[in-house]
Coordinates of C-alpha atoms and ligand atoms in Angstrom, one line a residue:
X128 CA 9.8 7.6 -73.0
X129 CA 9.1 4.6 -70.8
X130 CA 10.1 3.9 -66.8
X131 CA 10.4 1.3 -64.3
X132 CA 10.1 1.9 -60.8
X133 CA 9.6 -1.1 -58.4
X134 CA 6.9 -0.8 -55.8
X135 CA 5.3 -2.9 -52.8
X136 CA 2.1 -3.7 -52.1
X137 CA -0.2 -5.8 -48.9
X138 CA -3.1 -8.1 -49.9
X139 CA -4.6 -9.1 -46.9
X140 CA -1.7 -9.9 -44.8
X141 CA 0.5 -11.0 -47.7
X142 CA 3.4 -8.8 -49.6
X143 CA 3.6 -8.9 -53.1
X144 CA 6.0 -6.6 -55.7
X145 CA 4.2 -4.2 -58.0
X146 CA 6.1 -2.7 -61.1
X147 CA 4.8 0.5 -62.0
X148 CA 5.5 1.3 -65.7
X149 CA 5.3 5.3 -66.8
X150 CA 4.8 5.4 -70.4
X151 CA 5.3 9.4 -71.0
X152 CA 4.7 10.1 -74.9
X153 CA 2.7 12.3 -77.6
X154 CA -0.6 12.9 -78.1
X155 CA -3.4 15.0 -76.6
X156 CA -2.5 15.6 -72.7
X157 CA -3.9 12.8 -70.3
X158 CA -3.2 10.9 -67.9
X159 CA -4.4 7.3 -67.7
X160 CA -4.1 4.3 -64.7
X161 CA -4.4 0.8 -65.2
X162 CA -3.8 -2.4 -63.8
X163 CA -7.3 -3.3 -61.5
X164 CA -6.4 -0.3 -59.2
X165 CA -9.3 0.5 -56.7
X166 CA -10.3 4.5 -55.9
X167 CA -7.7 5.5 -53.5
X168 CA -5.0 4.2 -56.3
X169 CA -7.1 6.1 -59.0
X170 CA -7.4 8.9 -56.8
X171 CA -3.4 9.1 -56.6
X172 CA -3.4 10.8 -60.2
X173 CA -4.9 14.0 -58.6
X174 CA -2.2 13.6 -55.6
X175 CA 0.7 12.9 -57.8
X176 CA 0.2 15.6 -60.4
X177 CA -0.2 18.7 -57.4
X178 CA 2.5 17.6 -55.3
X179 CA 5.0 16.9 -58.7
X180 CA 4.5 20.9 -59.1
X181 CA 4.7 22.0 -55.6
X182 CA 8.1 19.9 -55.0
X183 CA 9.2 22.2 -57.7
X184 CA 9.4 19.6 -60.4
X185 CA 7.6 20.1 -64.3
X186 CA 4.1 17.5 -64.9
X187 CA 4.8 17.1 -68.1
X188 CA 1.8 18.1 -70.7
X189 CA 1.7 15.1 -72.5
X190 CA 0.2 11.4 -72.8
X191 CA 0.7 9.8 -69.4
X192 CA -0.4 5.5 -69.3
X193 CA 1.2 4.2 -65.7
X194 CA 0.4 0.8 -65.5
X195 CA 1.0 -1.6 -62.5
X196 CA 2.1 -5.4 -62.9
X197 CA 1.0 -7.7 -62.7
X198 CA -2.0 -6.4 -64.1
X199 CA -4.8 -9.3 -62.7
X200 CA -3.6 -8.1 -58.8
X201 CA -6.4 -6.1 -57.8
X202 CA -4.2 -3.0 -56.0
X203 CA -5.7 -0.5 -53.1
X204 CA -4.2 1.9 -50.9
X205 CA -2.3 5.5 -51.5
X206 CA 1.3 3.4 -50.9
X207 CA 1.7 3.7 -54.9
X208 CA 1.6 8.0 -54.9
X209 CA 5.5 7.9 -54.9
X210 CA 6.5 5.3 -57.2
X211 CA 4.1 6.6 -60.0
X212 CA 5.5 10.3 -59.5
X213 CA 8.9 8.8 -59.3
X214 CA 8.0 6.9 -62.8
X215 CA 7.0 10.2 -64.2
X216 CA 9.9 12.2 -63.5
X217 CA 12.1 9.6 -64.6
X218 CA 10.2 9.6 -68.2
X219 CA 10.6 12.7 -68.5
X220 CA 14.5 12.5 -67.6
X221 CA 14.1 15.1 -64.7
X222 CA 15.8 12.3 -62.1
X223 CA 18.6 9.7 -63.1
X224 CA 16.6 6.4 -64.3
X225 CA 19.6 4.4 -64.1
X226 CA 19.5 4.3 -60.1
X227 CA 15.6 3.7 -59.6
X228 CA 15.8 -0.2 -60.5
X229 CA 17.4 -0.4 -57.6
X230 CA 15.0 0.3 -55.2
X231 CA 11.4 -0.7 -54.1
X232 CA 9.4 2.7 -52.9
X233 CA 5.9 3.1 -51.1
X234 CA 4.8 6.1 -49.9
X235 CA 1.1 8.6 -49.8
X236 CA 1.9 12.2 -51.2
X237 CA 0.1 15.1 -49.8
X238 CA -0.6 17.9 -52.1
X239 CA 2.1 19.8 -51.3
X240 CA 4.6 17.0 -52.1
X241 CA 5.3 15.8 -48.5
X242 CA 5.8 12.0 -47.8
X243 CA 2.8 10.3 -45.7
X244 CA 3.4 7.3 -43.6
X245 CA 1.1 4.0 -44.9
X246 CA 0.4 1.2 -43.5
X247 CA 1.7 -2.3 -44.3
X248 CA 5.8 -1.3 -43.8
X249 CA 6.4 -3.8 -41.6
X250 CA 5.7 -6.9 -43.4
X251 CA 7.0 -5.8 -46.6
X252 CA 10.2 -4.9 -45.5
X253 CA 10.4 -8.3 -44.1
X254 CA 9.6 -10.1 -47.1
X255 CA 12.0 -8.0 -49.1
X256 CA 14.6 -8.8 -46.9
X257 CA 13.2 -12.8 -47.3
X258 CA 13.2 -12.3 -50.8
X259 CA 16.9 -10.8 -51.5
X260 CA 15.4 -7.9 -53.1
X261 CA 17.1 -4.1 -53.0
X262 CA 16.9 -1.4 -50.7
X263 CA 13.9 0.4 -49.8
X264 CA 12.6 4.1 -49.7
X265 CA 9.5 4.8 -47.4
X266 CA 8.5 8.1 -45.7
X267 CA 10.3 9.2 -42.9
X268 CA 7.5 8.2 -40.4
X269 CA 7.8 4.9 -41.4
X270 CA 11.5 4.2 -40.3
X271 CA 10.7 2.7 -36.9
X272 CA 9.3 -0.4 -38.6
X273 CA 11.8 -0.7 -41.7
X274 CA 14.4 -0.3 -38.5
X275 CA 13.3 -3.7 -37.3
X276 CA 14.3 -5.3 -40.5
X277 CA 18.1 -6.2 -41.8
X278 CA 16.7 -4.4 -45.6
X279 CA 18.6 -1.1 -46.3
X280 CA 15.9 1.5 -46.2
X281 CA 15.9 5.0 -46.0
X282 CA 13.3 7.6 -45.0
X283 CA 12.3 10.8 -46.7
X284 CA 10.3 13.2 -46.0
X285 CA 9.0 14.7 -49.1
X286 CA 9.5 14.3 -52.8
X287 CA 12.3 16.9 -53.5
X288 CA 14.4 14.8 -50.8
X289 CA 13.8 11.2 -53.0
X290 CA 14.7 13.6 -56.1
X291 CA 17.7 14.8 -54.8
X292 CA 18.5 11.3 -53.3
X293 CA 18.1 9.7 -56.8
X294 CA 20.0 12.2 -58.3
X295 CA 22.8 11.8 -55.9
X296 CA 23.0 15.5 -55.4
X297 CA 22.4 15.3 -52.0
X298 CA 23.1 12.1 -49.4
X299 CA 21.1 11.2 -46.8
X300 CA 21.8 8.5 -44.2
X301 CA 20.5 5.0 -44.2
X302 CA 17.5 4.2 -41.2
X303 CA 19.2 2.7 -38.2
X304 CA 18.5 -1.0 -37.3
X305 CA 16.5 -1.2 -33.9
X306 CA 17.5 -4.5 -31.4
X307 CA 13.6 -5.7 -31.3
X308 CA 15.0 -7.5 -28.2
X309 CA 16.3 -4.3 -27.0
X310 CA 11.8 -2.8 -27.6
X311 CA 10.6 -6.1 -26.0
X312 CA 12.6 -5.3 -22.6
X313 CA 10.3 -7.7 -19.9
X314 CA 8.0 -4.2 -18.8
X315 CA 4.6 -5.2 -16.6
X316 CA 1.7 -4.0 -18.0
X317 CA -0.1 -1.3 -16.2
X318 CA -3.8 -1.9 -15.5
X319 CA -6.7 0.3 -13.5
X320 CA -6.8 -3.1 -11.3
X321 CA -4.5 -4.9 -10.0
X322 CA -5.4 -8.3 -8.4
X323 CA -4.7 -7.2 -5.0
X324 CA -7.8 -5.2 -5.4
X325 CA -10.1 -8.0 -5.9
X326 CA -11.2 -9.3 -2.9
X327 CA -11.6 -13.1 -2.3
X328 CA -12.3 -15.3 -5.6
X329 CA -9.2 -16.9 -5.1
X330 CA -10.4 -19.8 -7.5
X331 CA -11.4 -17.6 -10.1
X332 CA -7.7 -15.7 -9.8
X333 CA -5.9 -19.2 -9.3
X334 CA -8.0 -20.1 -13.1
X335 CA -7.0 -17.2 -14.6
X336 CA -3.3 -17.3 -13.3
X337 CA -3.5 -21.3 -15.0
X338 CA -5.0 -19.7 -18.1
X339 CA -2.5 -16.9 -18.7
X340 CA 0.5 -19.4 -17.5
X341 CA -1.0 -21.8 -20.4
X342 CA -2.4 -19.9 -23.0
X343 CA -5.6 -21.5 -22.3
X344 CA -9.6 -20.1 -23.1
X345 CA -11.4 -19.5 -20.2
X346 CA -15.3 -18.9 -19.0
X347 CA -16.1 -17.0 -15.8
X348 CA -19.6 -17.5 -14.7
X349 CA -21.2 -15.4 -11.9
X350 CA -24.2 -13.5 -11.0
X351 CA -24.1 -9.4 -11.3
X352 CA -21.1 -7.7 -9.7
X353 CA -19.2 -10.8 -8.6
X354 CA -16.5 -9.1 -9.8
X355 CA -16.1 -10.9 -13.7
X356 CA -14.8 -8.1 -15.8
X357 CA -12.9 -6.6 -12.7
X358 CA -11.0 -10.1 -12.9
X359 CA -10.8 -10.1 -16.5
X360 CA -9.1 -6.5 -16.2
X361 CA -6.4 -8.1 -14.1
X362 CA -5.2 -10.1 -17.2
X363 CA -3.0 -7.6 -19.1
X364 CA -0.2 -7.2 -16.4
X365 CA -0.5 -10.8 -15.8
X366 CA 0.2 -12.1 -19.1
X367 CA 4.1 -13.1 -20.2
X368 CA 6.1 -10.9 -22.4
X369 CA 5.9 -11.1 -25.9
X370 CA 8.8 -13.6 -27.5
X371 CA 10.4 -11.9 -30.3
X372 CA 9.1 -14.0 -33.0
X373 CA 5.8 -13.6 -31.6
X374 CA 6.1 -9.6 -31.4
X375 CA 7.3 -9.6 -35.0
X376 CA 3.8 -11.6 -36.2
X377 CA 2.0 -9.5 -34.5
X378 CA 3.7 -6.7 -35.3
X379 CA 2.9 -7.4 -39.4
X380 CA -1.0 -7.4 -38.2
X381 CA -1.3 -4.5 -36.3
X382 CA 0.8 -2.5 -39.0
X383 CA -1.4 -3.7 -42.0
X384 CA -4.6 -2.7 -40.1
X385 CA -2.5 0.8 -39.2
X386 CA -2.7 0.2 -35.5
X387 CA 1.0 1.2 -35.3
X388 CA 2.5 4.2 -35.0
X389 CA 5.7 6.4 -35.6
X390 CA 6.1 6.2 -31.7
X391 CA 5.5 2.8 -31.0
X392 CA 6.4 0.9 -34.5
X393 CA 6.3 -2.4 -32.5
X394 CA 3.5 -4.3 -30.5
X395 CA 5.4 -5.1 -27.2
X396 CA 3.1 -6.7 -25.3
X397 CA 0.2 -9.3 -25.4
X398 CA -2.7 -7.6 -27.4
X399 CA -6.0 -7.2 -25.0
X400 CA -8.6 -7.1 -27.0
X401 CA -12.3 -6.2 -26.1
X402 CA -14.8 -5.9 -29.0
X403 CA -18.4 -4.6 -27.8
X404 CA -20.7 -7.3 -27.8
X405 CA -22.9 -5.7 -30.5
X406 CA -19.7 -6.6 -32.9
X407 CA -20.4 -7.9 -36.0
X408 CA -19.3 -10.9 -37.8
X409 CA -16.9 -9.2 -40.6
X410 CA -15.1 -7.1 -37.5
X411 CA -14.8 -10.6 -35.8
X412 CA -13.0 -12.4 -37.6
X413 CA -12.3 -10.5 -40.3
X414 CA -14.4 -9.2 -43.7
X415 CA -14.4 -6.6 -46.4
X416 CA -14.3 -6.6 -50.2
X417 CA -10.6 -6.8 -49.7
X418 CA -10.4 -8.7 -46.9
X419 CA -8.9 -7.0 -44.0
X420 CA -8.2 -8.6 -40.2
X421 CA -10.8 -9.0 -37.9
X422 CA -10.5 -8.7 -33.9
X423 CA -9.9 -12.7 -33.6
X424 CA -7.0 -12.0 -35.8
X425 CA -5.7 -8.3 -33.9
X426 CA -5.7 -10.7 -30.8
X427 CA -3.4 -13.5 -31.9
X428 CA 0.0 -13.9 -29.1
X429 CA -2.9 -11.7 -26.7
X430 CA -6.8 -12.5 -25.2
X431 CA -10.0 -11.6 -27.0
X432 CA -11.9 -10.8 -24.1
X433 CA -15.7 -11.2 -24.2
X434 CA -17.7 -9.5 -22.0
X435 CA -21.9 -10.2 -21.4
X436 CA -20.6 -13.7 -23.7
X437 CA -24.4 -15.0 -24.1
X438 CA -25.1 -11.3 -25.5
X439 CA -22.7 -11.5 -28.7
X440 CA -24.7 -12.8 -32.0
X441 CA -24.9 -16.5 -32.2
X442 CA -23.2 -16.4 -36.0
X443 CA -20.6 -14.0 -34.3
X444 CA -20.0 -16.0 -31.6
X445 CA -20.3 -19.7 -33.8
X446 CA -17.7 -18.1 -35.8
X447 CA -15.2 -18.7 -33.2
X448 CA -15.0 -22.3 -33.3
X449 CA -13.1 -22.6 -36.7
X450 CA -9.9 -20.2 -35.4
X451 CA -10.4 -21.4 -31.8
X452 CA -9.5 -25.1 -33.2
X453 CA -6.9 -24.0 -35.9
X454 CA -5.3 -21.1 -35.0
X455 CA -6.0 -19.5 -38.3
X456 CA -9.1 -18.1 -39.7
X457 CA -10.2 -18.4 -43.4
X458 CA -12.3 -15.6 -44.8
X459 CA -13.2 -16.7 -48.5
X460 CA -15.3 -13.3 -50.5
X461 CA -15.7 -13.8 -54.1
X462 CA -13.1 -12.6 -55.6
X463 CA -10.4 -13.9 -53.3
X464 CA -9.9 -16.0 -50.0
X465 CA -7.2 -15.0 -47.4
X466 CA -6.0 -16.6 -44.0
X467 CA -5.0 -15.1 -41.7
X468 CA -3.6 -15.8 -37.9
X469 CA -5.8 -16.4 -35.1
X470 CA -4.0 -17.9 -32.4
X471 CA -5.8 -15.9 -29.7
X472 CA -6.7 -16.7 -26.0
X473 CA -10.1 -16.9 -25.1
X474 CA -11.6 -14.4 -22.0
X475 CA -15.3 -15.0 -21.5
X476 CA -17.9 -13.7 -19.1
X477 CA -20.9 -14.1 -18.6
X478 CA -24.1 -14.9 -16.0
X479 CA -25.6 -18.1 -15.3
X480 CA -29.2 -16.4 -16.5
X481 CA -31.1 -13.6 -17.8
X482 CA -31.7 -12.3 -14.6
X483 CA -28.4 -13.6 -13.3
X484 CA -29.3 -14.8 -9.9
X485 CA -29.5 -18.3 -11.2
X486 CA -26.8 -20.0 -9.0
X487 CA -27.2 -17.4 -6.2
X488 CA -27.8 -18.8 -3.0
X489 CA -29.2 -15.2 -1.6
X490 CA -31.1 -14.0 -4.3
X491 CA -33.7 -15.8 -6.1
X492 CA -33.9 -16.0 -10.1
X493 CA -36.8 -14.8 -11.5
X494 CA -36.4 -16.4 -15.0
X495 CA -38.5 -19.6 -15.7
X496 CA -36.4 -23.0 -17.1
X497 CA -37.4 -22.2 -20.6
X498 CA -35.4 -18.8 -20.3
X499 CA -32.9 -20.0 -18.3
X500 CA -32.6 -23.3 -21.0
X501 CA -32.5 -20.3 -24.2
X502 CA -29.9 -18.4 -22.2
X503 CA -27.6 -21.4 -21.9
X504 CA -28.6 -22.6 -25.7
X505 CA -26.4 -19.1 -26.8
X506 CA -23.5 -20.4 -26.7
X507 CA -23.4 -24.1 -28.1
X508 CA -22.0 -27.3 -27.1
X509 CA -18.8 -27.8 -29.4
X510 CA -17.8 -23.5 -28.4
X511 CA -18.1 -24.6 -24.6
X512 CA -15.9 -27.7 -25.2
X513 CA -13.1 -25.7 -26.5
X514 CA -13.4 -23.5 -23.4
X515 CA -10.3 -25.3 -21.1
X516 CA -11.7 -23.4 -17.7
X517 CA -15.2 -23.2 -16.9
X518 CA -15.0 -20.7 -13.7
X519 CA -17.4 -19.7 -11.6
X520 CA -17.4 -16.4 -9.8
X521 CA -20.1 -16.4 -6.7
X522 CA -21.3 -13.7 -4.8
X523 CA -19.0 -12.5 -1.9
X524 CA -19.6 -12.5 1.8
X525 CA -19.4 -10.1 3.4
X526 CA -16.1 -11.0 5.7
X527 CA -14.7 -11.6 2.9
X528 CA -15.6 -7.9 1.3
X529 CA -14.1 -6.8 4.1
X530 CA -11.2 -8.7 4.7
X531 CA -7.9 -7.4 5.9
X532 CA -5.8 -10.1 5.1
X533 CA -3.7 -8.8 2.2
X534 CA -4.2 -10.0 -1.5
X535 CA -1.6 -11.0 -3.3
X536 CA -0.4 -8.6 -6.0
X537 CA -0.5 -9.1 -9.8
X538 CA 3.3 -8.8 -9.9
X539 CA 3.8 -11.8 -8.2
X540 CA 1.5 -13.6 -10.2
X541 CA 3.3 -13.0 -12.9
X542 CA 6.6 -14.2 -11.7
X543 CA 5.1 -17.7 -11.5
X544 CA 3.4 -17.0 -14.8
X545 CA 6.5 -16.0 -16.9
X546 CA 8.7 -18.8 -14.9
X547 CA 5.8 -21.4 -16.1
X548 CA 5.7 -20.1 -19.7
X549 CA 9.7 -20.0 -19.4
X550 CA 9.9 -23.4 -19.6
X551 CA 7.0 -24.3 -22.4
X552 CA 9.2 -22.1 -24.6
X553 CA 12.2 -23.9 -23.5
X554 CA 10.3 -27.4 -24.2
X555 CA 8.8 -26.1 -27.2
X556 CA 11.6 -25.0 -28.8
X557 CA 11.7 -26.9 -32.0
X558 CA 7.9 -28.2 -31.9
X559 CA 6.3 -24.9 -33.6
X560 CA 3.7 -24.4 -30.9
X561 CA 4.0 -21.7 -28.1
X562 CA 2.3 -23.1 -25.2
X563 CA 0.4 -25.4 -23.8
X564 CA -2.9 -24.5 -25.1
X565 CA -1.4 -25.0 -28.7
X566 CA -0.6 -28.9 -28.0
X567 CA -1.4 -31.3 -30.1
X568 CA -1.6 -35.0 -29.9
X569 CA 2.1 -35.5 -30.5
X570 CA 3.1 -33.2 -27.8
X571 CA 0.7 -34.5 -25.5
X572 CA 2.1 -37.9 -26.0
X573 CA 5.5 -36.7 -25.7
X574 CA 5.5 -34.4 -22.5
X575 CA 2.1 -35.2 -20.6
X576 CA 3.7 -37.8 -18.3
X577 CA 1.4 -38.8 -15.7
X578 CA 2.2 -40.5 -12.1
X579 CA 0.1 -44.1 -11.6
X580 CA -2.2 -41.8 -9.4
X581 CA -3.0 -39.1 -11.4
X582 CA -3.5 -42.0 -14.8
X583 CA -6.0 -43.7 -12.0
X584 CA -7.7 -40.4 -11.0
X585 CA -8.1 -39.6 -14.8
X586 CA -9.6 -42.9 -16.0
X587 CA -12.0 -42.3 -13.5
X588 CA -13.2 -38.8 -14.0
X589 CA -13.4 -39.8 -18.0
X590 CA -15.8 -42.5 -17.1
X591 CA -17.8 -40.5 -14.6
X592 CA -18.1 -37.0 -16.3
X593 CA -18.6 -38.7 -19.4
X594 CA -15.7 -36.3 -21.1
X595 CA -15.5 -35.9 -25.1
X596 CA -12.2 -36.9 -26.5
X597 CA -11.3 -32.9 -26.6
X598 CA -12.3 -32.3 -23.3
X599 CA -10.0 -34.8 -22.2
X600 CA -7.4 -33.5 -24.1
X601 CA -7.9 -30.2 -22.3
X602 CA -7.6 -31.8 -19.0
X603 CA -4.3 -33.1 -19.7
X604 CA -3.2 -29.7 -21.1
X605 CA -4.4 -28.0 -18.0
X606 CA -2.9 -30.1 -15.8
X607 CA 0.6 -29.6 -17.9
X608 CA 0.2 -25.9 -17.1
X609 CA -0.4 -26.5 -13.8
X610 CA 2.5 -28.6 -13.1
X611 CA 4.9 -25.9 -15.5
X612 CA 3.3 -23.8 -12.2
X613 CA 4.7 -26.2 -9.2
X614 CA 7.8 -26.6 -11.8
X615 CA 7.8 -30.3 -11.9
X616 CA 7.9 -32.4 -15.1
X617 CA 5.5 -35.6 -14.0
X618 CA 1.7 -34.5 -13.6
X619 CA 0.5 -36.0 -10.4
X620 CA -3.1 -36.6 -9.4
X621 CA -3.4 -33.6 -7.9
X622 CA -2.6 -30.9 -10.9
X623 CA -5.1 -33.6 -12.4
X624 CA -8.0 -32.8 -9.5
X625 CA -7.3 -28.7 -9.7
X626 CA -7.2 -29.2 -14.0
X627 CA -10.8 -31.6 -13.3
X628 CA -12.1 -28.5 -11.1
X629 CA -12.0 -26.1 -14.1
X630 CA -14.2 -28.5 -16.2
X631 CA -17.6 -27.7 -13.6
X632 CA -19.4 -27.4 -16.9
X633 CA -19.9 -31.4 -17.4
X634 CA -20.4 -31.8 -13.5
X635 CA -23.1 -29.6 -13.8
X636 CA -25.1 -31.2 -17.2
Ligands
ATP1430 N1 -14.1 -9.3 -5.5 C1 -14.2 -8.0 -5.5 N2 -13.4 -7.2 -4.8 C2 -13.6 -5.9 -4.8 N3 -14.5 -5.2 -5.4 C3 -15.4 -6.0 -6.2 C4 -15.3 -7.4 -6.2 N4 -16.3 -7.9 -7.0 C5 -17.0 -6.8 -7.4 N5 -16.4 -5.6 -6.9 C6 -17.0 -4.3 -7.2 O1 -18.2 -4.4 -7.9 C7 -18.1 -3.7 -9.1 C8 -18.7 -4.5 -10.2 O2 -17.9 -5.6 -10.5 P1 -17.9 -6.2 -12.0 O3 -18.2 -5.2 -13.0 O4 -16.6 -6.9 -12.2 O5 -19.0 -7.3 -11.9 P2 -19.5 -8.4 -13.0 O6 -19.3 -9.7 -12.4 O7 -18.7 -8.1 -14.3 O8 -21.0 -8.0 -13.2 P3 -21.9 -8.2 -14.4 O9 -22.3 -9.6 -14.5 O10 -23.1 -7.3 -14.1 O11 -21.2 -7.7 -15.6 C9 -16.6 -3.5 -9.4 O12 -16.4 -2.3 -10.1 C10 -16.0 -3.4 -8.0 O13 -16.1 -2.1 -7.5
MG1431 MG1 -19.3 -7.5 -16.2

């Protein structure tokens, strides 16, 4: 006797529909897989036949084939546990068949026939929804994230329940829709600093306010304990709230790489991310046989923060340039290539030298111009230029250390942040970019307006710092930010001077 059961699957970051077809017949007892499935999916035979007998059901002692379509999709993961025991009792006529076509079912079995939550929910319930299909059946821990969606799903938490369920001897309720709106309530970040506890640097805190407010990369330089990655610890309660497209792309990341849990089934603010600089190049921007997302891509709608910046491997670090430009990274492996998102915001750190007195006017640096030269030659040319800020931290003086005069607290730096990102949405709204970082040359055309003044001033610094054609570019960005700051449309010469300020790089080569 033959099934049909309708099941879901992730491939990198894409959905696709798997039909898992139970042949149950005659012959001498097996029980055979096929369709490219990868160990855990092979694996599932041992799963399925345990937890069929402990959820009080008969494995039949006959020729089993299951085979999952389309058979040249390579297929990993233990989501395929229930759909194949599902199959297998419907064979074998111990559950209605008639009712299974119309639903698609994922879900890991444990041994003793409970329901597992997987990974992945998220984004297939959405492109069920996108592609009209039925209603779902996941395990019960998944519900938070099928909630987000409009599909029909419902949540079980063993096999015996789906049984009953498919039987109709037993209903159980549908999951209740969540309001994502409702998850993605404006909350501030809590961090171990707040900017109120970093004395002085009011440059390097005005740069970062400009880069959160814009979305734009930025590079603090500074020697030892300037206070760097106690700024860069500021960021997370600085940055706007998520919008609740942006949540939702997130979202399908973090729950195909499992980062999401039964708790907290969506991201609800700005991923802060802070890979070790000893990271390698497949958990940068992504890598495996199956491809899976790399830290460039768990930071997209957040900052990738990069600490000791000179320290990370060159490849690692080269890497960067292709989703730095595009937004997207493309990791291609032999048997497949896969994009996925990588609009992330850049947070870099690092010292001017090895010994990182270089630009310290008390200390002196020990290294000689060929280190000093190698130290610099780390990070290349084209990475810099996609850097908008270029920030540098210098030592504190004492009065300043010991100032009274009260700092002014990350809260109200983000009011002026979220009222400056306000209106890029608001301005944005039917151009398919987020912020200002994300302009391209038609949006600079159509919404960088510049005074006489700030044209004149512009002209000039092009000529004189000798700008590329992107750095430029980045200029008039930051200077867009910076006026979305004073909230006025026209950029005048002076959001041009401040944006000129953060581009010290070229007036110091
Ligand atoms: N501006 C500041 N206000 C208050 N405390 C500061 C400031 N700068 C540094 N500190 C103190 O110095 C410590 C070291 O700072 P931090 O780790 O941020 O330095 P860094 O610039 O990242 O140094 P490194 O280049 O060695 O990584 C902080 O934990 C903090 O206690
Ligand atoms: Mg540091």
């Amino acid at each position: 006797m033959l099934s049909r059961v309708f099941s879901c699957t992730t491939i990198g970051l894409e959905p696709h529909l798997v039909e898992v077809e139970v042949d149950v017949g005659n012959g001498l007892p097996c029980f055979e897989l096929v369709g490219l499935p990868d160990t855990t999916v092979r694996e599932s035979k041992e799963r399925v036949r345990t937890a069929i007998k402990n959820a009080g059901f008969d494995f039949p002692p006959r020729r089993i084939i299951v085979n999952l379509a389309p058979a040249d999709l390579k297929k990993a993961g233990p989501g395929f546990d229930l759909a194949i025991a599902i199959g297998i009792l419907a064979a074998t006529r111990q559950i209605c068949e008639k009712e299974i076509c119309k639903y698609v079912m994922v879900g890991e079995l444990s041994l003793d026939g409970k329901l597992r939550r997987i990974s992945g929910i998220l984004p297939m319930a959405l492109f069920l929804t996108g592609n009209g299909c039925r209603s779902f059946i996941i395990p019960a821990d998944n519900r938070g994230e099928a909630g987000l969606t409009p599909l029909d799903s419902y949540g079980f938490n063993d096999l015996a329940e789906v049984g009953r369920f498919l039987s109709k001897t037993k209903s159980y309720p549908m999951v209740e829709k969540t309001n994502t709106s409702e998850l993605l309530q404006d909350r501030m970040v809590s961090t171990v600093v707040d900017f109120a506890d970093v004395k002085g640097q009011n440059t390097a805190k005005r740069a970062l306010e400009v880069a959160a407010a814009g979305g734009h990369n930025i590079l603090m330089i500074g020697p030892p304990g300037s206070g760097k990655t106690m700024l860069a610890q500021c960021m997370p309660a600085i940055l706007p709230p998520l919008t609740t497209k942006e949540a939702l792309e997130i979202s399908q990341v973090y729950s195909i790489a499992g980062l999401l849990s039964k708790e907290m089934p969506l991201v609800t603010s700005r991923p802060f991310r802070t890979p070790h600089h000893s990271a390698s190049l497949a958990s940068m921007i992504g890598g495996g046989a199956l491809p899976r997302p790399g830290e460039v891509t768990l930071a997209t709608h957040g900052v990738l923060f990069l600490d000791e910046f000179p320290e990370y491997r060159r490849d690692v670090l080269e890497s960067l340039r292709q989703p730095l430009e595009d937004g997207v990274v493309t990791v291609a492996r032999v048997s497949s290539v896969m994009t996925f998102p990588a609009r992330f915001q850049l947070v870099a750190a690092a010292n001017p030298c090895y010994c990182g007195y270089y630009t310290d006017p008390v200390r002196e640096c020990t290294c000689t111009p060929y280190q000093i030269k190698r130290y610099r030659n780390k990070i290349s040319g084209p990475l810099m230029d996609r850097i908008d800020l270029h920030v540098e931290v210098p030592r504190l003086s004492y009065q300043d250390l010991n100032s009274s005069s009260g700092e002014e607290k990350s809260q109200a730096v983000r009011r002026r942040v979220v009222a400056a990102r306000e209106r890029q949405t608001r301005r944005y709204a039917s151009e398919g970019v987020y912020c200002n970082a994300q302009m391209g040359a038609k949006e600079r055309a159509a919404f960088c307006l510049l005074e006489d003044d700030a044209k004149l001033l512009l002209k000039e610094a092009f000529r004189s710092l000798g700008l590329s054609t992107r750095a430029y570019a980045c200029v008039l960005r930051m200077a867009r930010t910076i006026a979305d700051l004073a909230e006025v449309e026209m950029i005048t010469d002076e959001h041009i001077a401040e944006a000129l300020l953060y581009r010290s790089f070229e007036r110091n080569v």
